[in-house]
């Protein structure tokens, strides 16, 4: 079974600085997707960025980028120029398939990110 | 286009009571999912559906039942609520095998 581990329960960063959130996973599959979700106090799960395992190029979305190390099974999220609105719980997730195309998202425990003004 | 909606947003139950959580999506998605989120943990899959009239068990199905009589709706039922079912419940839907999962806003359920 796949597992996802986020070893940093809490992180903090000064506004406008850069922060990196860590995530490791365990799988025997070769084709999969990885995601970072943001959960602000509103509880809404917001997709931040995704990475396809067969793509060697790291995904980027504006100020958000990932460092995907497939051999090491590592998937970290870098947030550049941190903003107050980035404060939230961040979840790393692995997507596998169950049957008939149904997906299963396996989530890490989450990292609470605080932005200091 | 409302996306994924959940009813109700909050609910308090007493042990042994029953209730149904409603999830609705207007994106014509085939796949729908119910997750629960406990404090300090990520979401865990309870049940899922690959289409109208079909349901299947996920990672933590005990104590829950589901039904998908219409493609756009996915119901999660608690027949006899227990304090261990105090949690935040999320519904999600997706299109095709590669599609993203879109999440509803969540329902906070407290069982006393």
GROMACS .gro file of C-alpha atoms in nm:
model
  229
    1UNK     CA    1   0.000   0.000   0.000
    2UNK     CA    2   0.112   0.351  -0.068
    3UNK     CA    3   0.206   0.581   0.219
    4UNK     CA    4   0.277   0.951   0.230
    5UNK     CA    5   0.482   1.114   0.505
    6UNK     CA    6   0.514   1.482   0.589
    7UNK     CA    7   0.774   1.514   0.861
    8UNK     CA    8   0.719   1.883   0.939
    9UNK     CA    9   0.399   1.934   1.143
   10UNK     CA   10   0.454   2.311   1.146
   11UNK     CA   11   0.661   2.561   0.951
   12UNK     CA   12   0.685   2.937   0.962
   13UNK     CA   13   0.837   3.191   0.727
   14UNK     CA   14   0.870   3.565   0.702
   15UNK     CA   15   0.653   3.737   0.447
   16UNK     CA   16   0.831   3.763   0.108
   17UNK     CA   17   1.075   3.486   0.198
   18UNK     CA   18   1.095   3.136   0.051
   19UNK     CA   19   0.989   2.819   0.231
   20UNK     CA   20   1.011   2.452   0.139
   21UNK     CA   21   0.771   2.186   0.264
   22UNK     CA   22   0.888   1.825   0.259
   23UNK     CA   23   0.705   1.511   0.153
   24UNK     CA   24   0.818   1.153   0.101
   25UNK     CA   25   0.614   0.863  -0.024
   26UNK     CA   26   0.639   0.492  -0.068
   27UNK     CA   27   0.510   0.302  -0.368
   28UNK     CA   28   0.595   0.016  -0.599
   29UNK     CA   29   0.409   0.170  -0.892
   30UNK     CA   30   0.588   0.342  -1.178
   31UNK     CA   31   0.303   0.556  -1.310
   32UNK     CA   32   0.132   0.787  -1.064
   33UNK     CA   33   0.052   1.146  -0.979
   34UNK     CA   34   0.151   1.356  -0.682
   35UNK     CA   35  -0.028   1.662  -0.554
   36UNK     CA   36  -0.001   1.944  -0.306
   37UNK     CA   37  -0.328   2.068  -0.161
   38UNK     CA   38  -0.382   2.381   0.045
   39UNK     CA   39  -0.646   2.390   0.318
   40UNK     CA   40  -0.708   2.738   0.462
   41UNK     CA   41  -0.922   2.793   0.772
   42UNK     CA   42  -1.231   2.782   0.548
   43UNK     CA   43  -1.163   2.401   0.520
   44UNK     CA   44  -1.184   2.409   0.141
   45UNK     CA   45  -0.932   2.175  -0.024
   46UNK     CA   46  -0.754   2.371  -0.297
   47UNK     CA   47  -0.526   2.206  -0.549
   48UNK     CA   48  -0.194   2.392  -0.558
   49UNK     CA   49   0.017   2.189  -0.796
   50UNK     CA   50   0.048   1.842  -0.943
   51UNK     CA   51   0.330   1.631  -1.082
   52UNK     CA   52   0.309   1.334  -1.317
   53UNK     CA   53   0.566   1.071  -1.226
   54UNK     CA   54   0.674   1.004  -1.582
   55UNK     CA   55   0.763   1.369  -1.637
   56UNK     CA   56   1.115   1.454  -1.530
   57UNK     CA   57   1.054   1.826  -1.542
   58UNK     CA   58   0.945   1.975  -1.213
   59UNK     CA   59   0.602   2.137  -1.215
   60UNK     CA   60   0.563   2.509  -1.146
   61UNK     CA   61   0.258   2.727  -1.089
   62UNK     CA   62   0.349   3.092  -1.044
   63UNK     CA   63   0.516   3.118  -0.699
   64UNK     CA   64   0.478   2.747  -0.632
   65UNK     CA   65   0.720   2.485  -0.759
   66UNK     CA   66   0.811   2.129  -0.671
   67UNK     CA   67   1.132   1.935  -0.644
   68UNK     CA   68   1.041   1.585  -0.758
   69UNK     CA   69   1.305   1.320  -0.693
   70UNK     CA   70   1.154   0.996  -0.821
   71UNK     CA   71   1.436   0.765  -0.719
   72UNK     CA   72   1.439   0.909  -0.368
   73UNK     CA   73   1.056   0.916  -0.359
   74UNK     CA   74   1.063   1.277  -0.249
   75UNK     CA   75   0.823   1.554  -0.349
   76UNK     CA   76   0.885   1.890  -0.183
   77UNK     CA   77   0.693   2.214  -0.236
   78UNK     CA   78   0.870   2.548  -0.260
   79UNK     CA   79   0.676   2.866  -0.206
   80UNK     CA   80   0.859   3.178  -0.321
   81UNK     CA   81   0.780   3.536  -0.214
   82UNK     CA   82   0.551   3.408   0.063
   83UNK     CA   83   0.230   3.603   0.113
   84UNK     CA   84  -0.003   3.626   0.411
   85UNK     CA   85  -0.268   3.445   0.206
   86UNK     CA   86  -0.041   3.142   0.182
   87UNK     CA   87  -0.099   3.064   0.550
   88UNK     CA   88  -0.280   2.731   0.561
   89UNK     CA   89  -0.246   2.359   0.615
   90UNK     CA   90  -0.066   2.194   0.325
   91UNK     CA   91  -0.119   1.831   0.233
   92UNK     CA   92   0.091   1.616   0.006
   93UNK     CA   93  -0.110   1.347  -0.172
   94UNK     CA   94  -0.041   1.044  -0.389
   95UNK     CA   95  -0.294   0.927  -0.643
   96UNK     CA   96  -0.339   0.563  -0.728
   97UNK     CA   97  -0.617   0.375  -0.897
   98UNK     CA   98  -0.864   0.135  -0.741
   99UNK     CA   99  -1.092  -0.024  -1.001
  100UNK     CA  100  -1.267   0.090  -1.317
  101UNK     CA  101  -1.071   0.413  -1.319
  102UNK     CA  102  -1.172   0.524  -0.970
  103UNK     CA  103  -0.894   0.711  -0.796
  104UNK     CA  104  -0.765   0.685  -0.444
  105UNK     CA  105  -0.588   0.983  -0.295
  106UNK     CA  106  -0.352   0.898  -0.010
  107UNK     CA  107  -0.274   1.202   0.203
  108UNK     CA  108   0.011   1.291   0.433
  109UNK     CA  109  -0.051   1.424   0.780
  110UNK     CA  110  -0.019   1.785   0.674
  111UNK     CA  111   0.213   2.079   0.747
  112UNK     CA  112   0.072   2.394   0.904
  113UNK     CA  113   0.238   2.697   0.744
  114UNK     CA  114   0.243   3.029   0.925
  115UNK     CA  115   0.345   3.351   0.751
  116UNK     CA  116   0.497   3.616   0.977
  117UNK     CA  117   0.443   3.977   0.864
  118UNK     CA  118  -2.175   2.615  -1.209
  119UNK     CA  119  -2.177   2.538  -0.835
  120UNK     CA  120  -1.920   2.255  -0.852
  121UNK     CA  121  -1.945   2.020  -0.555
  122UNK     CA  122  -2.185   2.113  -0.275
  123UNK     CA  123  -2.246   1.944   0.059
  124UNK     CA  124  -2.545   1.958   0.291
  125UNK     CA  125  -2.540   2.032   0.582
  126UNK     CA  126  -2.228   2.231   0.671
  127UNK     CA  127  -2.248   2.154   1.043
  128UNK     CA  128  -2.433   1.895   1.247
  129UNK     CA  129  -2.438   1.776   1.606
  130UNK     CA  130  -2.573   1.429   1.678
  131UNK     CA  131  -2.622   1.226   1.990
  132UNK     CA  132  -2.481   0.875   2.010
  133UNK     CA  133  -2.714   0.632   1.836
  134UNK     CA  134  -2.887   0.887   1.614
  135UNK     CA  135  -2.885   0.855   1.239
  136UNK     CA  136  -2.832   1.107   0.963
  137UNK     CA  137  -2.756   1.142   0.595
  138UNK     CA  138  -2.502   1.374   0.434
  139UNK     CA  139  -2.580   1.486   0.082
  140UNK     CA  140  -2.322   1.555  -0.185
  141UNK     CA  141  -2.422   1.704  -0.519
  142UNK     CA  142  -2.213   1.787  -0.825
  143UNK     CA  143  -2.317   1.960  -1.144
  144UNK     CA  144  -2.012   1.872  -1.356
  145UNK     CA  145  -2.145   1.541  -1.492
  146UNK     CA  146  -1.862   1.354  -1.323
  147UNK     CA  147  -1.874   0.975  -1.318
  148UNK     CA  148  -1.667   0.924  -1.006
  149UNK     CA  149  -1.761   1.040  -0.658
  150UNK     CA  150  -1.591   0.992  -0.322
  151UNK     CA  151  -1.649   1.039   0.049
  152UNK     CA  152  -1.355   1.116   0.278
  153UNK     CA  153  -1.320   1.190   0.647
  154UNK     CA  154  -1.059   1.417   0.803
  155UNK     CA  155  -0.963   1.375   1.167
  156UNK     CA  156  -0.750   1.624   1.362
  157UNK     CA  157  -0.383   1.608   1.269
  158UNK     CA  158  -0.447   1.376   0.979
  159UNK     CA  159  -0.503   1.390   0.610
  160UNK     CA  160  -0.821   1.275   0.441
  161UNK     CA  161  -0.907   0.905   0.434
  162UNK     CA  162  -1.138   0.742   0.182
  163UNK     CA  163  -1.464   0.602   0.323
  164UNK     CA  164  -1.660   0.492   0.014
  165UNK     CA  165  -1.658   0.571  -0.353
  166UNK     CA  166  -1.871   0.529  -0.664
  167UNK     CA  167  -1.772   0.470  -1.027
  168UNK     CA  168  -2.114   0.556  -1.162
  169UNK     CA  169  -2.484   0.577  -1.100
  170UNK     CA  170  -2.610   0.278  -0.905
  171UNK     CA  171  -2.263   0.159  -0.800
  172UNK     CA  172  -2.076   0.197  -0.471
  173UNK     CA  173  -1.769   0.040  -0.317
  174UNK     CA  174  -1.579   0.043   0.013
  175UNK     CA  175  -1.272   0.255   0.066
  176UNK     CA  176  -1.015   0.255   0.342
  177UNK     CA  177  -1.241   0.321   0.645
  178UNK     CA  178  -1.599   0.209   0.554
  179UNK     CA  179  -1.719   0.066   0.888
  180UNK     CA  180  -2.023   0.241   1.033
  181UNK     CA  181  -2.118   0.411   0.705
  182UNK     CA  182  -2.344   0.333   0.413
  183UNK     CA  183  -2.370   0.511   0.080
  184UNK     CA  184  -2.603   0.532  -0.215
  185UNK     CA  185  -2.582   0.681  -0.565
  186UNK     CA  186  -2.930   0.666  -0.711
  187UNK     CA  187  -2.864   0.964  -0.938
  188UNK     CA  188  -2.539   1.045  -1.115
  189UNK     CA  189  -2.515   1.389  -0.961
  190UNK     CA  190  -2.579   1.284  -0.599
  191UNK     CA  191  -2.381   1.073  -0.354
  192UNK     CA  192  -2.529   1.016  -0.009
  193UNK     CA  193  -2.338   0.914   0.303
  194UNK     CA  194  -2.541   0.763   0.586
  195UNK     CA  195  -2.468   0.699   0.950
  196UNK     CA  196  -2.722   0.452   1.088
  197UNK     CA  197  -2.614   0.469   1.453
  198UNK     CA  198  -2.368   0.751   1.516
  199UNK     CA  199  -2.075   0.698   1.751
  200UNK     CA  200  -1.836   0.954   1.905
  201UNK     CA  201  -1.557   0.802   1.691
  202UNK     CA  202  -1.739   0.937   1.386
  203UNK     CA  203  -1.683   1.295   1.498
  204UNK     CA  204  -1.492   1.434   1.203
  205UNK     CA  205  -1.502   1.661   0.902
  206UNK     CA  206  -1.648   1.488   0.597
  207UNK     CA  207  -1.552   1.580   0.244
  208UNK     CA  208  -1.712   1.477  -0.079
  209UNK     CA  209  -1.524   1.487  -0.407
  210UNK     CA  210  -1.589   1.409  -0.771
  211UNK     CA  211  -1.371   1.350  -1.074
  212UNK     CA  212  -1.397   1.292  -1.449
  213UNK     CA  213  -1.222   1.004  -1.619
  214UNK     CA  214  -0.917   0.823  -1.494
  215UNK     CA  215  -0.681   1.120  -1.518
  216UNK     CA  216  -0.914   1.393  -1.400
  217UNK     CA  217  -0.859   1.596  -1.088
  218UNK     CA  218  -1.074   1.546  -0.783
  219UNK     CA  219  -1.287   1.847  -0.701
  220UNK     CA  220  -1.377   1.880  -0.335
  221UNK     CA  221  -1.684   2.011  -0.161
  222UNK     CA  222  -1.659   2.255   0.132
  223UNK     CA  223  -1.688   1.984   0.398
  224UNK     CA  224  -1.935   1.899   0.674
  225UNK     CA  225  -1.830   1.922   1.037
  226UNK     CA  226  -2.004   1.647   1.234
  227UNK     CA  227  -1.990   1.618   1.610
  228UNK     CA  228  -2.128   1.312   1.789
  229UNK     CA  229  -2.176   1.355   2.162
   0.00000   0.00000   0.00000
